[in-house]
Coordinates of C-alpha atoms in Angstrom, one line a residue:
Chain A
M30 CA 0.0 0.0 0.0
T31 CA 2.8 2.4 0.9
A32 CA 4.6 1.5 -2.3
R33 CA 1.5 2.3 -4.2
L34 CA 1.0 5.6 -2.4
K35 CA 4.7 6.4 -3.2
T36 CA 4.2 5.9 -6.9
L37 CA 1.1 8.1 -6.9
L38 CA 2.9 10.9 -5.0
E39 CA 6.2 10.5 -7.0
P40 CA 5.4 13.1 -9.7
F41 CA 4.7 15.6 -6.9
L42 CA 7.8 14.9 -4.9
A43 CA 9.9 15.3 -8.0
R44 CA 8.5 18.7 -8.7
R45 CA 8.0 21.0 -5.8
I46 CA 5.6 23.4 -7.5
A47 CA 3.3 20.5 -8.4
L48 CA 3.3 19.6 -4.7
F49 CA 2.2 23.1 -4.0
G50 CA -0.7 22.6 -6.5
L51 CA -1.7 19.4 -4.7
I52 CA -1.7 21.1 -1.3
V53 CA -3.8 24.0 -2.6
V54 CA -6.3 21.5 -4.0
G55 CA -6.4 19.7 -0.7
V56 CA -6.9 22.9 1.3
M57 CA -9.7 23.9 -1.1
I58 CA -11.6 20.6 -0.6
F59 CA -11.1 20.9 3.2
A60 CA -12.5 24.5 3.1
A61 CA -15.4 23.4 1.0
I62 CA -16.4 20.6 3.3
F63 CA -15.9 22.5 6.6
A64 CA -17.0 26.0 5.3
P65 CA -19.6 26.7 8.0
L66 CA -17.0 25.9 10.7
I67 CA -14.1 27.9 9.2
A68 CA -15.9 31.0 8.0
P69 CA -15.8 33.7 10.7
Y70 CA -19.2 35.1 9.6
D71 CA -22.4 34.0 8.0
P72 CA -21.8 34.5 4.2
L73 CA -25.2 36.0 3.8
A74 CA -25.3 38.2 7.0
I75 CA -25.7 41.9 6.0
D76 CA -24.0 44.6 8.1
S77 CA -25.1 47.9 6.8
L78 CA -22.6 49.8 9.0
A79 CA -19.6 48.0 7.5
R80 CA -20.3 48.5 3.8
L81 CA -17.3 48.3 1.4
S82 CA -14.9 48.1 4.2
P83 CA -11.2 47.5 3.2
P84 CA -9.4 44.5 4.7
T85 CA -9.2 45.0 8.5
A86 CA -8.6 42.9 11.6
E87 CA -12.3 42.0 11.8
H88 CA -12.8 41.5 8.1
W89 CA -9.5 40.1 6.6
F90 CA -10.7 40.3 3.0
G91 CA -12.9 43.4 3.5
T92 CA -16.7 43.5 3.0
D93 CA -19.0 44.0 0.0
H94 CA -21.7 46.6 -0.8
F95 CA -24.1 44.9 1.7
G96 CA -21.4 44.7 4.4
R97 CA -21.1 40.9 3.9
D98 CA -17.8 39.4 4.9
T99 CA -15.7 38.6 1.8
L100 CA -13.5 36.0 3.5
S101 CA -16.6 34.0 4.6
R102 CA -18.1 34.3 1.2
V103 CA -14.8 33.2 -0.5
I104 CA -14.7 30.2 1.9
H105 CA -18.3 29.3 1.1
G106 CA -17.6 29.9 -2.6
S107 CA -15.2 27.0 -2.6
R108 CA -18.2 24.7 -2.1
L109 CA -19.7 25.6 -5.4
A110 CA -16.2 25.5 -7.1
L111 CA -15.9 21.9 -5.8
I112 CA -19.4 21.0 -6.9
I113 CA -18.8 22.4 -10.3
G114 CA -15.5 20.7 -10.7
V115 CA -16.6 17.3 -9.5
G116 CA -19.8 17.6 -11.5
V117 CA -18.2 18.6 -14.8
V118 CA -15.5 16.0 -14.4
S119 CA -18.0 13.3 -13.6
F120 CA -20.2 14.3 -16.5
A121 CA -17.3 14.4 -19.0
L122 CA -16.0 11.0 -17.9
L123 CA -19.3 9.2 -17.6
T124 CA -20.3 10.3 -21.1
G125 CA -17.0 10.7 -22.9
V126 CA -15.3 7.5 -21.8
P127 CA -18.1 5.1 -22.9
A128 CA -18.4 7.0 -26.2
G129 CA -14.7 6.9 -26.8
V130 CA -14.3 3.2 -25.8
A131 CA -17.3 2.1 -27.7
S132 CA -16.0 3.9 -30.8
A133 CA -12.6 2.3 -30.5
M134 CA -14.0 -1.2 -29.9
F135 CA -16.6 -1.1 -32.6
P136 CA -15.3 0.9 -35.7
R137 CA -18.9 1.3 -37.1
V138 CA -20.1 2.9 -33.9
G139 CA -16.9 5.0 -34.0
A140 CA -17.6 6.3 -37.5
V141 CA -20.8 7.8 -36.3
V142 CA -20.0 8.8 -32.7
M143 CA -16.6 10.3 -33.4
R144 CA -18.1 12.3 -36.3
G145 CA -20.7 13.6 -33.9
V146 CA -17.9 14.6 -31.5
D147 CA -16.2 16.5 -34.4
V148 CA -19.4 18.3 -35.1
L149 CA -19.8 19.4 -31.4
M150 CA -16.2 20.5 -31.4
A151 CA -17.0 23.0 -34.2
F152 CA -19.0 25.0 -31.7
P153 CA -16.9 27.5 -29.8
A154 CA -17.0 26.3 -26.1
L155 CA -18.7 29.2 -24.5
L156 CA -21.3 29.6 -27.2
L157 CA -22.1 25.9 -26.9
A158 CA -22.5 26.3 -23.1
L159 CA -24.6 29.4 -23.5
G160 CA -26.8 27.8 -26.1
L161 CA -27.4 24.9 -23.7
I162 CA -28.2 27.3 -20.8
V163 CA -30.8 29.0 -23.0
I164 CA -32.4 25.6 -23.7
L165 CA -32.1 24.1 -20.2
G166 CA -32.6 27.2 -18.1
Q167 CA -30.3 28.8 -15.4
S168 CA -29.2 26.6 -12.5
V169 CA -26.1 25.1 -11.0
A170 CA -27.0 21.7 -12.4
N171 CA -27.5 23.0 -15.9
A172 CA -24.2 24.9 -15.7
I173 CA -22.6 21.6 -15.0
V174 CA -24.2 19.9 -17.9
A175 CA -23.5 22.9 -20.2
I176 CA -19.8 22.9 -19.4
G177 CA -19.7 19.1 -19.2
V178 CA -20.8 18.8 -22.8
V179 CA -17.9 20.9 -23.9
Y180 CA -15.5 18.6 -22.2
L181 CA -17.3 15.4 -23.2
T182 CA -15.9 16.0 -26.6
T183 CA -12.2 16.2 -25.6
T184 CA -12.6 13.4 -23.1
A185 CA -14.2 11.1 -25.8
R186 CA -11.3 11.9 -28.1
I187 CA -8.8 11.0 -25.5
A188 CA -10.6 7.8 -24.5
Y189 CA -10.9 6.8 -28.2
G190 CA -7.2 7.5 -28.8
V191 CA -5.9 5.6 -25.8
C192 CA -8.3 2.7 -26.3
L193 CA -7.2 2.3 -29.9
R194 CA -3.6 2.0 -28.7
L195 CA -4.4 -0.4 -26.0
K196 CA -6.5 -2.5 -28.3
A197 CA -3.4 -3.1 -30.4
E198 CA -1.3 -4.2 -27.3
A199 CA -0.1 -7.8 -27.3
Y200 CA -1.8 -8.7 -24.0
V201 CA -5.2 -7.3 -25.2
M202 CA -4.9 -9.2 -28.4
A203 CA -3.9 -12.3 -26.5
A204 CA -6.9 -12.0 -24.2
R205 CA -9.2 -11.6 -27.1
S206 CA -7.8 -14.6 -29.0
L207 CA -8.3 -16.7 -25.9
G208 CA -12.0 -15.9 -26.3
V209 CA -12.5 -13.2 -23.7
G210 CA -15.5 -11.2 -24.6
T211 CA -15.5 -7.5 -25.6
L212 CA -17.1 -6.4 -22.3
Q213 CA -14.7 -8.4 -20.2
T214 CA -11.7 -7.2 -22.3
V215 CA -12.7 -3.6 -21.7
L216 CA -13.4 -4.0 -18.0
R217 CA -10.4 -6.1 -17.2
H218 CA -7.7 -5.1 -19.6
I219 CA -8.5 -1.7 -21.1
L220 CA -10.2 0.5 -18.5
P221 CA -7.6 -0.1 -15.8
N222 CA -4.9 1.0 -18.1
M223 CA -6.8 4.1 -19.1
I224 CA -6.8 5.4 -15.5
S225 CA -3.6 7.6 -15.7
P226 CA -4.4 9.4 -19.0
L227 CA -8.0 10.0 -17.7
L228 CA -6.7 11.3 -14.4
V229 CA -4.6 13.9 -16.3
Q230 CA -7.6 14.8 -18.4
A231 CA -9.7 15.1 -15.2
S232 CA -7.4 17.6 -13.6
F233 CA -7.4 19.8 -16.7
V234 CA -11.1 19.6 -17.1
F235 CA -11.5 20.5 -13.4
A236 CA -9.3 23.5 -14.0
F237 CA -11.0 24.7 -17.1
A238 CA -14.5 24.0 -15.6
Q239 CA -13.6 26.7 -12.9
L240 CA -12.9 29.3 -15.6
G241 CA -16.0 28.3 -17.6
A242 CA -18.2 28.5 -14.6
A243 CA -16.7 31.8 -13.6
S244 CA -17.5 33.2 -17.1
L245 CA -21.1 31.9 -16.9
D246 CA -21.5 33.5 -13.4
F247 CA -20.0 36.7 -14.5
L248 CA -22.4 37.0 -17.5
G249 CA -25.3 36.4 -15.0
L250 CA -26.1 33.0 -16.6
G251 CA -24.5 30.5 -14.2
A252 CA -25.4 29.9 -10.6
P253 CA -28.4 31.8 -9.3
P254 CA -27.3 35.4 -8.2
E255 CA -27.9 34.8 -4.5
T256 CA -25.4 31.9 -4.5
P257 CA -22.0 32.9 -3.0
S258 CA -19.8 31.6 -5.9
W259 CA -16.6 33.3 -6.8
G260 CA -17.9 34.2 -10.3
N261 CA -21.1 35.8 -8.8
M262 CA -19.0 37.8 -6.3
L263 CA -17.0 39.2 -9.2
A264 CA -20.1 40.0 -11.1
E265 CA -21.7 41.8 -8.1
S266 CA -18.6 43.8 -7.1
R267 CA -17.8 44.8 -10.7
I268 CA -19.3 48.3 -10.4
Y269 CA -17.4 49.0 -7.2
I270 CA -14.0 48.4 -8.7
T271 CA -12.9 52.0 -8.5
R272 CA -14.3 52.5 -4.9
A273 CA -13.2 49.1 -3.5
P274 CA -10.6 47.5 -5.8
W275 CA -9.8 44.8 -3.2
L276 CA -13.3 43.4 -3.5
L277 CA -12.6 41.8 -6.8
F278 CA -9.1 40.7 -5.9
F279 CA -9.9 37.8 -3.5
P280 CA -12.6 35.9 -5.4
G281 CA -10.6 36.3 -8.6
A282 CA -7.4 35.1 -6.8
M283 CA -9.3 32.0 -5.6
I284 CA -10.4 31.2 -9.2
I285 CA -6.8 31.6 -10.4
L286 CA -5.3 29.7 -7.6
T287 CA -7.6 26.8 -8.1
A288 CA -7.3 26.6 -11.9
F289 CA -3.5 27.1 -11.7
S290 CA -3.1 24.4 -9.0
L291 CA -5.0 21.9 -11.0
N292 CA -3.1 22.7 -14.1
L293 CA 0.1 22.1 -12.2
V294 CA -1.2 18.8 -11.0
G295 CA -2.2 17.8 -14.5
D296 CA 1.1 18.8 -16.0
A297 CA 3.1 16.9 -13.4
L298 CA 0.9 13.8 -13.9
R299 CA 1.2 14.1 -17.7
D300 CA 5.0 14.4 -17.6
R301 CA 5.3 11.2 -15.6
L302 CA 2.9 9.4 -17.9
D303 CA 3.8 6.7 -20.3
P304 CA 5.2 8.7 -23.3
R305 CA 2.9 6.9 -25.7
Y306 CA -0.2 8.6 -24.3
R307 CA 1.2 12.1 -24.1
A308 CA 0.6 12.7 -27.8
V309 CA -3.1 11.9 -27.3
L310 CA -3.3 14.3 -24.4
G311 CA -1.5 17.1 -26.2
A312 CA -4.7 18.0 -28.0
S313 CA -7.0 17.7 -25.1
R314 CA -7.4 21.3 -24.1
K315 CA -10.3 23.4 -25.2
N316 CA -11.1 26.9 -24.1
Chain B
M223 CA -3.6 18.4 -53.9
G224 CA -6.8 18.6 -55.9
R225 CA -8.0 15.3 -54.4
Y226 CA -7.0 16.3 -50.9
L227 CA -8.8 19.7 -51.3
M228 CA -12.0 17.9 -52.3
Q229 CA -11.7 15.5 -49.4
R230 CA -11.2 18.2 -46.8
L231 CA -13.9 20.4 -48.4
G232 CA -16.3 17.4 -48.3
A233 CA -15.6 16.8 -44.6
A234 CA -16.1 20.4 -43.8
V235 CA -19.4 20.5 -45.7
T236 CA -20.6 17.3 -43.9
T237 CA -19.7 18.7 -40.5
M238 CA -21.4 22.0 -41.3
A239 CA -24.5 20.1 -42.5
A240 CA -24.7 18.1 -39.3
A241 CA -24.1 21.3 -37.2
S242 CA -26.8 23.1 -39.1
V243 CA -29.3 20.4 -38.0
I244 CA -28.3 21.0 -34.3
I245 CA -28.6 24.7 -34.8
F246 CA -32.0 24.4 -36.5
F247 CA -33.3 22.4 -33.5
F248 CA -32.0 25.0 -31.1
I249 CA -35.2 27.0 -31.6
H250 CA -37.4 24.0 -31.2
L251 CA -35.7 22.9 -28.0
I252 CA -36.3 26.2 -26.3
P253 CA -39.3 25.7 -24.1
G254 CA -42.4 27.2 -25.8
D255 CA -44.1 27.3 -29.2
P256 CA -41.3 27.9 -31.8
L257 CA -43.5 30.4 -33.4
Y258 CA -43.5 32.6 -30.4
V259 CA -39.8 31.8 -29.6
L260 CA -39.1 33.3 -33.0
L261 CA -41.5 36.2 -32.7
G262 CA -41.4 37.2 -29.1
D263 CA -44.4 37.9 -26.9
G264 CA -45.4 41.2 -28.4
S265 CA -46.2 39.8 -31.9
T266 CA -49.6 40.4 -33.6
P267 CA -51.7 37.5 -35.0
E268 CA -50.9 38.7 -38.5
Q269 CA -47.1 38.5 -37.9
A270 CA -47.7 35.0 -36.5
E271 CA -49.7 33.8 -39.5
A272 CA -47.1 35.3 -41.9
L273 CA -44.2 33.6 -40.1
R274 CA -46.1 30.3 -39.8
A275 CA -46.6 30.3 -43.6
K276 CA -43.0 31.4 -44.4
M277 CA -41.3 28.8 -42.1
G278 CA -43.8 26.1 -42.8
L279 CA -44.3 25.6 -39.1
D280 CA -47.4 23.5 -39.6
R281 CA -45.5 21.1 -41.9
P282 CA -43.4 18.1 -40.9
I283 CA -40.2 18.9 -39.1
Y284 CA -37.8 17.8 -42.0
V285 CA -39.8 20.1 -44.4
Q286 CA -39.3 22.9 -41.9
Y287 CA -35.6 22.2 -41.8
V288 CA -35.3 22.3 -45.6
T289 CA -37.3 25.6 -45.7
W290 CA -35.1 27.1 -43.0
L291 CA -31.9 25.9 -44.7
T292 CA -33.0 27.3 -48.0
N293 CA -33.7 30.7 -46.4
V294 CA -30.3 30.6 -44.6
L295 CA -28.4 29.8 -47.8
A296 CA -30.2 32.7 -49.4
G297 CA -28.9 35.0 -46.6
D298 CA -32.2 35.1 -44.7
F299 CA -31.4 34.3 -41.1
G300 CA -34.8 35.5 -39.8
Q301 CA -35.9 38.6 -37.9
S302 CA -34.4 39.9 -34.7
I303 CA -37.2 40.3 -32.1
F304 CA -35.5 43.1 -30.3
F305 CA -34.3 45.1 -33.3
Q306 CA -37.1 44.3 -35.6
A307 CA -34.5 44.0 -38.3
P308 CA -33.0 41.1 -40.3
V309 CA -30.7 39.0 -38.1
L310 CA -27.9 39.2 -40.6
E311 CA -27.9 43.0 -40.5
V312 CA -27.8 43.0 -36.7
I313 CA -24.8 40.6 -36.7
A314 CA -23.1 42.6 -39.5
D315 CA -23.3 45.8 -37.2
G316 CA -21.1 44.0 -34.6
A317 CA -18.8 42.5 -37.1
E318 CA -16.3 45.4 -37.4
T319 CA -15.6 45.5 -33.6
S320 CA -15.3 41.7 -33.3
I321 CA -13.1 41.3 -36.4
L322 CA -10.7 44.1 -35.4
L323 CA -10.6 42.8 -31.7
A324 CA -9.8 39.3 -32.9
S325 CA -7.1 40.5 -35.4
I326 CA -5.4 42.8 -32.9
T327 CA -5.5 40.0 -30.3
A328 CA -4.1 37.5 -32.8
V329 CA -1.1 39.9 -33.5
W330 CA -0.4 40.0 -29.7
V331 CA -0.7 36.3 -29.4
I332 CA 1.8 35.6 -32.2
L333 CA 4.2 38.5 -31.2
L334 CA 4.3 37.3 -27.6
G335 CA 3.7 33.6 -27.7
V336 CA 6.0 32.5 -30.5
P337 CA 9.2 34.3 -29.7
I338 CA 9.0 33.8 -25.9
G339 CA 8.1 30.2 -26.5
M340 CA 11.3 29.9 -28.6
V341 CA 13.5 31.5 -26.0
S342 CA 12.0 29.1 -23.4
A343 CA 12.7 26.1 -25.5
V344 CA 16.3 27.2 -26.3
R345 CA 17.0 27.9 -22.7
H346 CA 15.2 24.6 -21.8
G347 CA 15.5 23.7 -18.1
S348 CA 17.0 27.0 -17.0
W349 CA 15.5 29.3 -14.4
L350 CA 14.4 31.5 -17.3
D351 CA 12.5 28.7 -18.9
Q352 CA 10.9 27.7 -15.7
G353 CA 9.9 31.3 -14.9
L354 CA 8.4 31.8 -18.4
S355 CA 6.6 28.4 -18.5
G356 CA 5.3 29.0 -15.0
T357 CA 4.0 32.5 -15.9
A358 CA 2.4 31.1 -19.0
M359 CA 0.5 28.5 -17.0
L360 CA -0.6 31.2 -14.5
L361 CA -1.8 33.4 -17.3
A362 CA -3.8 30.5 -18.8
S363 CA -5.5 30.1 -15.5
I364 CA -6.7 33.7 -15.1
P365 CA -10.3 34.6 -16.2
T366 CA -10.1 37.2 -19.0
F367 CA -12.8 39.4 -17.4
W368 CA -10.8 39.7 -14.2
V369 CA -7.7 40.9 -16.1
G370 CA -10.0 43.2 -18.0
L371 CA -11.5 44.8 -15.0
Y372 CA -8.1 45.5 -13.4
L373 CA -6.7 46.8 -16.7
I374 CA -9.7 49.3 -16.6
L375 CA -9.0 50.2 -13.1
V376 CA -5.3 50.9 -13.7
F377 CA -5.1 52.3 -17.2
A378 CA -8.5 54.0 -17.4
A379 CA -9.6 55.0 -13.9
W380 CA -6.3 55.7 -12.2
L381 CA -3.9 56.7 -15.0
G382 CA -6.5 57.9 -17.5
W383 CA -4.4 56.8 -20.4
L384 CA -6.9 54.7 -22.3
P385 CA -10.7 54.6 -22.6
S386 CA -12.5 52.1 -20.3
S387 CA -15.4 51.1 -22.5
G388 CA -17.1 51.4 -25.9
Y389 CA -15.7 51.5 -29.3
P390 CA -16.6 54.1 -32.0
S391 CA -16.1 52.8 -35.5
I392 CA -12.8 53.7 -37.2
F393 CA -15.0 55.1 -40.0
E394 CA -16.4 57.7 -37.7
D395 CA -14.8 60.8 -36.1
G396 CA -11.3 59.9 -34.8
G397 CA -10.5 57.5 -37.5
L398 CA -7.8 55.0 -36.8
A399 CA -7.2 56.6 -33.4
N400 CA -10.4 54.9 -32.2
L401 CA -8.4 51.7 -32.2
R402 CA -7.1 52.7 -28.8
H403 CA -10.4 51.6 -27.5
L404 CA -9.5 48.1 -28.4
L405 CA -6.0 48.1 -26.8
L406 CA -7.0 47.0 -23.3
P407 CA -9.6 44.5 -24.4
S408 CA -7.1 42.9 -26.8
I409 CA -4.5 42.6 -24.1
A410 CA -7.0 41.0 -21.7
L411 CA -8.0 38.6 -24.5
A412 CA -4.5 37.9 -25.6
A413 CA -3.1 36.9 -22.2
P414 CA -4.4 33.3 -21.9
N415 CA -4.1 32.6 -25.6
A416 CA -0.5 33.9 -25.9
A417 CA 0.2 31.6 -22.9
L418 CA -1.1 28.6 -24.7
I419 CA 0.8 29.4 -27.9
L420 CA 3.9 29.9 -25.8
R421 CA 3.6 26.5 -24.3
L422 CA 2.8 24.9 -27.7
T423 CA 5.8 26.6 -29.4
R424 CA 8.1 25.5 -26.6
A425 CA 6.8 21.9 -26.6
S426 CA 7.0 21.5 -30.4
M427 CA 10.4 23.0 -30.5
L428 CA 11.7 20.6 -27.9
D429 CA 10.1 17.7 -29.9
V430 CA 11.8 18.7 -33.1
A431 CA 15.1 19.3 -31.3
R432 CA 15.2 15.5 -30.7
E433 CA 15.0 14.7 -34.4
D434 CA 17.9 13.1 -36.3
F435 CA 18.3 15.9 -38.8
V436 CA 19.0 18.4 -35.9
R437 CA 21.8 16.1 -34.7
T438 CA 23.1 16.0 -38.2
A439 CA 23.1 19.8 -38.4
R440 CA 25.0 20.0 -35.2
A441 CA 27.5 17.4 -36.3
K442 CA 28.0 19.5 -39.5
G443 CA 29.1 22.3 -37.2
L444 CA 26.3 24.7 -38.1
P445 CA 26.1 27.7 -35.7
G446 CA 23.5 27.2 -32.9
W447 CA 21.2 30.1 -33.9
R448 CA 21.1 28.8 -37.5
I449 CA 20.0 25.4 -36.3
V450 CA 17.3 27.0 -34.1
V451 CA 15.9 29.2 -36.8
H452 CA 16.3 27.0 -39.9
H453 CA 16.0 23.5 -38.6
I454 CA 14.0 23.6 -35.4
F455 CA 11.7 26.6 -35.7
R456 CA 10.7 26.0 -39.3
N457 CA 9.5 22.5 -38.4
A458 CA 8.1 23.5 -35.0
V459 CA 6.0 26.3 -36.4
L460 CA 3.9 23.8 -38.3
T461 CA 2.4 22.6 -35.0
V462 CA 1.8 26.2 -34.0
I463 CA 0.0 26.9 -37.3
S464 CA -2.1 23.8 -36.9
A465 CA -3.3 25.1 -33.6
F466 CA -4.6 28.3 -35.1
G467 CA -8.1 27.1 -35.7
F468 CA -8.3 26.1 -32.1
T469 CA -7.0 29.5 -30.9
F470 CA -9.7 31.1 -33.1
A471 CA -12.4 29.2 -31.3
A472 CA -10.9 30.2 -28.0
L473 CA -10.8 33.8 -29.0
I474 CA -14.5 33.7 -30.0
S475 CA -15.5 32.1 -26.6
E476 CA -13.5 34.6 -24.6
A477 CA -14.5 37.6 -26.7
V478 CA -18.1 37.0 -25.4
V479 CA -16.9 37.9 -21.9
T480 CA -14.3 40.5 -22.9
E481 CA -16.7 42.5 -25.1
T482 CA -19.1 42.4 -22.1
V483 CA -16.6 43.8 -19.7
F484 CA -15.4 46.6 -22.0
A485 CA -19.0 47.3 -23.3
L486 CA -17.8 46.8 -26.9
P487 CA -20.5 46.8 -29.6
G488 CA -19.3 43.4 -31.0
I489 CA -20.9 40.1 -31.7
G490 CA -19.9 38.5 -28.4
R491 CA -21.8 41.1 -26.4
L492 CA -24.7 40.9 -28.8
V493 CA -25.0 37.1 -27.9
V494 CA -25.1 37.9 -24.2
Q495 CA -27.6 40.7 -24.6
S496 CA -29.7 38.6 -26.9
I497 CA -29.9 35.9 -24.3
L498 CA -31.1 38.4 -21.7
R499 CA -33.5 39.9 -24.2
R500 CA -34.7 36.4 -25.2
D501 CA -33.9 37.4 -28.8
F502 CA -33.4 33.8 -30.0
P503 CA -33.1 34.2 -33.7
V504 CA -30.0 36.4 -33.2
I505 CA -28.4 33.7 -31.0
Q506 CA -29.1 31.1 -33.6
G507 CA -27.6 33.3 -36.3
V508 CA -24.4 34.0 -34.4
I509 CA -23.9 30.3 -33.6
L510 CA -24.4 29.4 -37.2
I511 CA -22.0 32.0 -38.5
T512 CA -19.2 31.2 -35.9
V513 CA -19.4 27.5 -36.6
A514 CA -19.2 28.1 -40.4
L515 CA -16.2 30.5 -39.8
Y516 CA -14.5 28.0 -37.6
L517 CA -14.8 25.2 -40.2
V518 CA -13.5 27.6 -43.0
I519 CA -10.6 28.6 -40.8
N520 CA -9.7 25.0 -40.0
L521 CA -9.9 24.1 -43.7
L522 CA -7.5 27.0 -44.5
V523 CA -5.2 25.9 -41.7
D524 CA -5.2 22.3 -43.0
L525 CA -4.4 23.5 -46.5
T526 CA -1.6 25.8 -45.3
Y527 CA -0.2 23.0 -43.3
R528 CA -0.2 20.7 -46.3
W529 CA 1.3 23.4 -48.5
L530 CA 4.1 24.2 -45.9
D531 CA 5.0 20.6 -45.1
A532 CA 5.5 18.4 -48.1
R533 CA 5.7 15.3 -45.9
V534 CA 2.1 15.4 -44.9
E535 CA 0.4 12.9 -47.1
L536 CA -3.1 12.1 -46.0
E537 CA -5.1 9.1 -47.1

């Protein structure tokens, strides 16, 4: 078990900055789970006497135009960031991996499904997400679906590419020639070997989901306005930028820190990955 | 080349055809009667009857699609509910801003991303490389609107050097000097994209540097800079060019947000306002045009790639 843990942590021990990324992600998850215990104030509590206060001893990150404590709101905002990240990654993996694997195993399915993926990729990411929000309506769940569809395409392509390579491996061919069924081959021999490239993809998707969700929130089309998400905080504080420039700093810094850390983690994992899969992952990003 | 051209063209047309079906259904998937989705709530019964007849909304769905497609191919994208004007005209009004913004941004992206990526690759592993690569990754993780808002604060509100919002056409008073309105937005928009191109340039140069012909060039005793420019860069730049279509799509996506921050009268802001105004025909038109543009650009990229690199022989 410890040996296994060591292999998992190895890319992070070799590169200090990636370790920093991993720690930030850990702290964020901790903050999201224990938000009500850590946050010094109620994120929704209004204090009209302390409106637009700069950072002070009572309010480390200052207060917004309703006198709500920015630090508490930022801490609670990590909950939504985590929900969006986990939601988008799950959606992308649960749709993209079956699509990619089925396409690789059955070329006829692939001809149709991968063409469909190409078609979806012709839509600029944010326009696709906005179009879906128009159809589905505005909510956190729909934001997850809208951003998830964007990354379903890149995930399907990676799963397809990796699965095609694995299919040609000697041990997979050996299993198949021994009469192991397709489903068994996929579950036993292919999926377990796809875990590392998919883990890399998951960390990038998590990172870009943060930016996508922030954009939707900023445009007023993401999480409902009363939700304390980092993007919503930026959207609300926008008009106070000259009067209270610090207001936009902290929520923005949290988005950047989260996306940056996950990018570092993804990069470190990718560099440690079997070189054969790096080419497939090279084209995985989509903005 | 002729055969290749036809193949690529065929693939692009097929993709566009499939995308057009999705875009057509967009209106039908919006909750509500498509007739009123297209007309808005303030429409008269006469308008409703006229549109029903024109779009064939009482006919089978595939007939409706063909009718819609015929209209689109003839340049009729429908009527904007908000502007009470043809959708194509409304979009054309935003085209100048968006095209100029994208062009200026592309210049920044290339001027910053490619040379800095080259330096980073040449100094591979040094503190300079680590610093530049790290900065690039940080820039790629910053929301463009956040950069935009702070650029407005510093350069417009505090220093007063540049305008904070709006963009008067270069064909109006002020002429080309009006382009200064696009300076801050283009910088905000360029930051993450230049970062991606930097990383791509660096990675592809490092890939090429491992090739045999580079070793041969070194063995021949060619000077280092000559190898970098003639052998490595000329081959690495192909990868960068092939990513251009991808960068274009990213620019369009982020322009939606950037144009909103800087209140620029472009197509990106038009989309956001149209969503808030429930002006669905305009949204449909913008999506249709950007997808078509994306496919055309990718086709041009593919052909350029093929033209530049004689080795690329595709089936």
